[in-house]
Coordinates of C-alpha atoms in Angstrom, one line a residue:
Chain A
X475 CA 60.5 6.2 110.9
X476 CA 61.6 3.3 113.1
X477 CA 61.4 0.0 112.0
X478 CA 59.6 -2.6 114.4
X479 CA 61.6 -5.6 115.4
X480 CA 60.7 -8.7 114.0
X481 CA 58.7 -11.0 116.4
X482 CA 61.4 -12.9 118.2
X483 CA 59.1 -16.0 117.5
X484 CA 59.6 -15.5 113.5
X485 CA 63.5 -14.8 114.2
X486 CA 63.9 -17.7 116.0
X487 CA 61.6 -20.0 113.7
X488 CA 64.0 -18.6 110.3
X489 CA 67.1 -19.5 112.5
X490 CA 66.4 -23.0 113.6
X491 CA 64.6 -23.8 110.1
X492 CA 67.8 -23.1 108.4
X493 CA 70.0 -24.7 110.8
X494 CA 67.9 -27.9 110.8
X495 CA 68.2 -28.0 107.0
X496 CA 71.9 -28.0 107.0
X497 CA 71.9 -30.8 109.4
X498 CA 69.1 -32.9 108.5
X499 CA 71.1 -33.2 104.5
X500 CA 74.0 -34.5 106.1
X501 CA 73.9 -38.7 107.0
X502 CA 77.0 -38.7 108.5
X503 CA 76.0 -36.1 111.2
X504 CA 72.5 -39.0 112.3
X505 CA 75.1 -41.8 112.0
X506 CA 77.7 -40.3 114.8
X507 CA 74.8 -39.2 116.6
X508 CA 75.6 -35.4 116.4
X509 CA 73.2 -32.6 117.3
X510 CA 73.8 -28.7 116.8
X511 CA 72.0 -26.1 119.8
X512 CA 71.6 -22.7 118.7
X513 CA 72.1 -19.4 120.7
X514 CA 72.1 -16.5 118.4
X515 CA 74.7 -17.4 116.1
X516 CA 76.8 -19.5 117.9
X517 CA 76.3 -22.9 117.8
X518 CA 77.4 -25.7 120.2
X519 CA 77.8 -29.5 118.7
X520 CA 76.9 -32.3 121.1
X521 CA 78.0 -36.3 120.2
X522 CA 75.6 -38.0 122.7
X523 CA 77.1 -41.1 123.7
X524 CA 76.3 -44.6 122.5
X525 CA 78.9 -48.0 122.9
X526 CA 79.6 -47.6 119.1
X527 CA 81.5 -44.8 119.2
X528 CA 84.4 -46.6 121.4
X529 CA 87.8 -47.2 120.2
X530 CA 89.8 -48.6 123.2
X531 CA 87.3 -50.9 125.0
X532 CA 90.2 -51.5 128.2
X533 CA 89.8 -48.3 129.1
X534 CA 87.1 -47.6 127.6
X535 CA 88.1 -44.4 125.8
X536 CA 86.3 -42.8 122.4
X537 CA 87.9 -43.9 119.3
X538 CA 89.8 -41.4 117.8
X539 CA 88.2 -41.7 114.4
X540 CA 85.2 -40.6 116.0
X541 CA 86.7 -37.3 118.0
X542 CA 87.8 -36.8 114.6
X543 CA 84.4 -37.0 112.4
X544 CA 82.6 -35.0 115.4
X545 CA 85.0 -32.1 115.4
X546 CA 85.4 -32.2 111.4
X547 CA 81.7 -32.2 111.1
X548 CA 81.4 -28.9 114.0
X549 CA 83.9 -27.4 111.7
X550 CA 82.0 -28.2 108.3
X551 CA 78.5 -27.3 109.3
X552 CA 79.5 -23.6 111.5
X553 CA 81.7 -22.8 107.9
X554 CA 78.0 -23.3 106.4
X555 CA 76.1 -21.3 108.8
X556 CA 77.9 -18.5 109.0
X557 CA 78.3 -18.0 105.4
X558 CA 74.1 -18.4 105.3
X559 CA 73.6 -16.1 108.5
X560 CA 74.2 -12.8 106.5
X561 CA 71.3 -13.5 103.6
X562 CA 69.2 -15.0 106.1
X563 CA 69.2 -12.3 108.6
X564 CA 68.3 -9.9 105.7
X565 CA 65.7 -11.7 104.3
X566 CA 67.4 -12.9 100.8
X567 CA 68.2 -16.4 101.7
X568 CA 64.8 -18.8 100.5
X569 CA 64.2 -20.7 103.1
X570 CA 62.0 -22.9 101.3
X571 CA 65.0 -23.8 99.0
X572 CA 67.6 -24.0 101.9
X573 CA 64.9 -27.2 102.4
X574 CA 64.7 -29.0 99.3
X575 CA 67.6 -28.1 97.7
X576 CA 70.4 -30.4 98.5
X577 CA 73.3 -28.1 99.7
X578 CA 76.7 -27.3 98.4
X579 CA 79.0 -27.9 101.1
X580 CA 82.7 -26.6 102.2
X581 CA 85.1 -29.2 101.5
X582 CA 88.1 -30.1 103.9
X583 CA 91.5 -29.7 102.2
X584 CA 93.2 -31.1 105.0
X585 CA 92.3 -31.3 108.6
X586 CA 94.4 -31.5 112.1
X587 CA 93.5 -33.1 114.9
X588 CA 95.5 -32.9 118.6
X589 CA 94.5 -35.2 120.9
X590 CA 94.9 -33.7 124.6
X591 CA 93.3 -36.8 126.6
X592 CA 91.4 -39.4 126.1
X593 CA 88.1 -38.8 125.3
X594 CA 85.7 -41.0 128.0
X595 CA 82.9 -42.8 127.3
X596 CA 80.0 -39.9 127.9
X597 CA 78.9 -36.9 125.7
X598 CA 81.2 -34.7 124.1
X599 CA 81.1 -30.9 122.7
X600 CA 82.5 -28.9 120.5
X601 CA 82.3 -25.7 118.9
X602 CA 83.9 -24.0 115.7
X603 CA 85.4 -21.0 115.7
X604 CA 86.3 -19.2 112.2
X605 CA 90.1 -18.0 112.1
X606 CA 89.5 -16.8 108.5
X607 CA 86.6 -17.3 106.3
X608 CA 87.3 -16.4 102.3
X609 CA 85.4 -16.5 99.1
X610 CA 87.7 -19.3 98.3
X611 CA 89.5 -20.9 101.6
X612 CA 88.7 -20.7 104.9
X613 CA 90.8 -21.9 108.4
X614 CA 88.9 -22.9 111.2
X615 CA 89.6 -24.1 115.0
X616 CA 87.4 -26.3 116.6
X617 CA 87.2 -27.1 120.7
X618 CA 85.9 -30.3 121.8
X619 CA 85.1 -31.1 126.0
X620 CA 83.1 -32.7 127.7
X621 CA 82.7 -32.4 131.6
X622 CA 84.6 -29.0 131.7
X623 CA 84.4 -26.1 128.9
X624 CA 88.2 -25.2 130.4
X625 CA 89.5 -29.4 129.9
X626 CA 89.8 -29.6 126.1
X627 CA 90.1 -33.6 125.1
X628 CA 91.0 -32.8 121.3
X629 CA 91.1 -29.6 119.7
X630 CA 91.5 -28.9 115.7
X631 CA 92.3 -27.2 112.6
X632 CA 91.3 -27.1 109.0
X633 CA 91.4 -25.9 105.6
X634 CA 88.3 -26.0 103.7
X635 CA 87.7 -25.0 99.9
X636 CA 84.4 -23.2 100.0
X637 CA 81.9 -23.9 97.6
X638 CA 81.1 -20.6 94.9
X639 CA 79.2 -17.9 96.3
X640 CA 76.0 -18.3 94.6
X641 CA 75.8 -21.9 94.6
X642 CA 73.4 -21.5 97.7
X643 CA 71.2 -18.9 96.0
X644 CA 68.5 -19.0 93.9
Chain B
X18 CA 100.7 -63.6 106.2
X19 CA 99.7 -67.2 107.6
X20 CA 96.1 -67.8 108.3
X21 CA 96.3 -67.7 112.0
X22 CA 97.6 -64.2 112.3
X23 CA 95.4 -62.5 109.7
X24 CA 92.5 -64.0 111.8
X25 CA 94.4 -62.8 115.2
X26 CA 94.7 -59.1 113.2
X27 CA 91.0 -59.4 112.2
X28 CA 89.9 -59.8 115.6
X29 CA 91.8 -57.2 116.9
X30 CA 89.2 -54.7 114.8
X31 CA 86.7 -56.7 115.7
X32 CA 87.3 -55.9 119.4
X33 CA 86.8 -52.0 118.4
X34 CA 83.4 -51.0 118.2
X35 CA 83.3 -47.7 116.1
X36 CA 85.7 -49.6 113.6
X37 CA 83.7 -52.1 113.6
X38 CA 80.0 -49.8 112.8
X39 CA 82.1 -48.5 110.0
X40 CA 82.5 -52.2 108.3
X41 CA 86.3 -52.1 108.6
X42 CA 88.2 -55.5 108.0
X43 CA 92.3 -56.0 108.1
X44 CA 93.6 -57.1 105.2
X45 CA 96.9 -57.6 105.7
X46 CA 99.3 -56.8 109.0
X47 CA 103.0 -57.2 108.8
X48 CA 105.6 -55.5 110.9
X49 CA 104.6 -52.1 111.6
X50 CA 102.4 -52.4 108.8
X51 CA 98.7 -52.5 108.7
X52 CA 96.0 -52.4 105.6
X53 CA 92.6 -51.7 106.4
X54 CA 89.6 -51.7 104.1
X55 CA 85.8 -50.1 104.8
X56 CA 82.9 -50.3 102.6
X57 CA 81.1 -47.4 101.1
X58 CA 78.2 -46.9 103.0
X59 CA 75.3 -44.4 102.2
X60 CA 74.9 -43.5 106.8
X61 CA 78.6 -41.9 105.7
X62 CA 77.7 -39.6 103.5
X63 CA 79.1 -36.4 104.0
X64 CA 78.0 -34.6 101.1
X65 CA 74.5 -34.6 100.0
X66 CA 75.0 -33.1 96.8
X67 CA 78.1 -35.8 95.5
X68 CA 77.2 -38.9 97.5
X69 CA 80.8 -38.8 98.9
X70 CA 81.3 -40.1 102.5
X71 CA 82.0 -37.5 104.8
X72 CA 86.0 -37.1 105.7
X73 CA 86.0 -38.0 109.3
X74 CA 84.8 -41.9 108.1
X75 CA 88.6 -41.8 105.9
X76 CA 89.8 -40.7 109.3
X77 CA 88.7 -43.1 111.3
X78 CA 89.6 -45.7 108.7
X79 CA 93.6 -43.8 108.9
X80 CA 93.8 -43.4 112.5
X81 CA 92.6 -47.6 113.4
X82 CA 95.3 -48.6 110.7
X83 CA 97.8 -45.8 112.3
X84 CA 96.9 -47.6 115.6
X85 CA 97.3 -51.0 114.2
X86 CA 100.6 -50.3 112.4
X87 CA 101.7 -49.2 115.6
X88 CA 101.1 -52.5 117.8
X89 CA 102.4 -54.5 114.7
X90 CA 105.6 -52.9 115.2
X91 CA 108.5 -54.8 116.9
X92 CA 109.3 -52.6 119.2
X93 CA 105.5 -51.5 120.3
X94 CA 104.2 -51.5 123.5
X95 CA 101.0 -53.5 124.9
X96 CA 99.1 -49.9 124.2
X97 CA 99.0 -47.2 121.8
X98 CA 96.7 -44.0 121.8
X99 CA 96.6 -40.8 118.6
X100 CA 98.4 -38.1 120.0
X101 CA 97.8 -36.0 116.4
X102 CA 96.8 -37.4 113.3
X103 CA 96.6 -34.8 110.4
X104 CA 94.6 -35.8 106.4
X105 CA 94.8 -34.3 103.8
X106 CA 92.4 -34.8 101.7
X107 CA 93.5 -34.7 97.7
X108 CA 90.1 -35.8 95.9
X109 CA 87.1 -37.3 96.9
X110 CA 86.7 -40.8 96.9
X111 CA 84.4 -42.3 94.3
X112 CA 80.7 -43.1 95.9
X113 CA 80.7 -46.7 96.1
X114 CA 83.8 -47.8 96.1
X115 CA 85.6 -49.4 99.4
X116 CA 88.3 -47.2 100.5
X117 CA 92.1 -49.3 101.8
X118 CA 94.1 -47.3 103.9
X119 CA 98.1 -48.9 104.4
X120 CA 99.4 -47.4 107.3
X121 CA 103.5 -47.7 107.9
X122 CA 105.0 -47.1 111.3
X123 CA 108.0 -46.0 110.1
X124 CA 110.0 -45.1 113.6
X125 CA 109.4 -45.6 117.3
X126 CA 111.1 -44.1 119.9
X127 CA 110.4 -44.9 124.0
X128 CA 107.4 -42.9 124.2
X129 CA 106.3 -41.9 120.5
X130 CA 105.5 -44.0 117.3
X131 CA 105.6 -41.8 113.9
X132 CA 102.5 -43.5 111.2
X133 CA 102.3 -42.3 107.4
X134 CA 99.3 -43.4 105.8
X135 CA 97.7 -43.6 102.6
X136 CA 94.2 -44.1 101.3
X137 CA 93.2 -45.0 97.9
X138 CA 89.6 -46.4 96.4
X139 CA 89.3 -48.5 93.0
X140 CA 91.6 -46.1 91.6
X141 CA 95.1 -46.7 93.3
X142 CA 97.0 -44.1 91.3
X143 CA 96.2 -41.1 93.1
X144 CA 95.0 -41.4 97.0
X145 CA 92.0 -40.2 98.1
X146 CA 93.9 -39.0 101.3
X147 CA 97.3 -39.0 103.1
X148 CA 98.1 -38.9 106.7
X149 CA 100.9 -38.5 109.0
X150 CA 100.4 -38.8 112.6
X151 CA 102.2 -39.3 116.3
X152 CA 100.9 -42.1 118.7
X153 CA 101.6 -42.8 122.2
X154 CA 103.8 -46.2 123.2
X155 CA 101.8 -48.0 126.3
X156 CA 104.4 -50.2 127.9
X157 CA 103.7 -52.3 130.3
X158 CA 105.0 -52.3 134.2
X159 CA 107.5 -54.5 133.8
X160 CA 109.8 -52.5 131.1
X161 CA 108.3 -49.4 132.0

């Protein structure tokens, strides 16, 4: 017998629960003013813009610090999803925990950062990509743009030590 | 350092807005030499489990003392931008403590200035992070 598809309300609902969990534990990610969209899997970082976040006022340009923290932190919470997308799409991730349960996180063991241009003074994006993802290490490259996907202004890479496999289960 | 250039130094940071969110004061700026301190904050926290502030904060904190070391230098320009800064990251730093980065430009060329930077909380014997890094030299039109 076929199994009916879930309603794509309820899929959708699991997704963005879990995705707002990982986000909402994480201070940093309010304080830089970072915000995650969600299609299907694949997730898309946005830094929205504030006069805070500048480092060269002449030019004005984005302070490198803060290219850095936004692409670290793309990097840090798509290494979280994608390790969570597996047992939530089968139905063995607790969601309800996911949301009280303060989460163990990947931790960078060091982290790259190539400046192509200078970033201006409107929002940026960025998104992760997973070069290898371990039980123990992972690499991952992240993209950051933002009037043109094809006009990088910083790209990096980083090693991350994961945290052990069951310390997200219950 | 006299008085009048440690306050010249501090208002350098002050003229940087993100550095200055993050609480940063200059401590001490000599030739190609910059040491920056930043308070631990609970809005940095990167990890929810450990309290730790998240990594990119320790990078900012690098990359403005990577920056300053660079227009300390004798031979720097009137500009300097991070062409690639790279951590690593060898513990995390205590939750809170204030966090020093001492950044040394240690060679500049025409075009490129090559920082080395250190981190360190309360505990000075091991870092909390090391960095090495490129930046840009801005000169001005006239020796351009």
């Amino acid at each position: 017998m076929i199994k009916r598809p879930e309603p794509v309300g309820a899929v959708k609902h699991r997704r963005d629960t879990v995705l707002s969990a990982i986000v909402g534990q994480i201070p940093y990610i309010q304080f830089l003013g970072v915000k995650f969209d969600r299609h299907g899997d694949e997730l898309t970082a946005t830094m929205t813009y504030h006069d805070d976040l500048i480092g060269n006022p002449m030019l004005p340009a984005l302070h490198g610090g803060a290219t850095a923290s936004f692409l670290e932190m793309t990097a840090i919470v798509g290494l979280t999803w994608a390790t969570m997308w597996e047992d939530m799409e089968a139905g063995t991730l607790d969601i309800s925990t996911v949301q009280t349960t303060a989460l163990a996180l990947p931790k960078t063991i060091d982290f790259t950062v190539d400046y192509l241009r200078a970033g201006l003074p409107r929002d940026a994006y960025a998104r992760a990509k997973l070069n290898r993802s371990g039980r123990r290490y992972a690499s991952v490259h992240v993209e950051g743009w933002q009037d043109n996907r094809d006009r990088l202004f910083a790209q990096a890479t980083g090693h991350f030590l994961m945290p052990a496999r069951d310390a997200n289960r219950t | 350092m006299d008085h009048t250039h440690l306050k010249a130094a501090r208002q350098f940071i002050d003229a940087i807005p993100h550095s200055r969110r993050l609480g940063m004061v200059m401590e001490d700026l000599t030739d190609g030499q910059a040491v920056i301190s930043m308070p631990y904050d609970e809005a940095l926290i990167g990890d929810p489990v450990s309290k730790v502030i998240h990594g990119g904060a320790v990078s900012a904190l690098m990359d403005t003392a990577g920056g300053a070391a660079v227009m300390a230098h004798p031979k720097a320009g009137i500009g300097t931008a991070t062409l690639d800064l790279r951590i690593d990251y060898m513990r995390s730093a205590t939750p809170g403590q204030r966090i020093t980065a001492t950044a040394t430009c240690y060679h500049v060329t025409r075009s490129v200035a090559f920082v080395r930077a250190t981190a360190c909380d309360d505990d000075t014997q091991l870092p909390v992070a090391t960095a090495t890094g490129a930046f840009t030299v801005i000169k001005g039109k006239a020796s351009s």
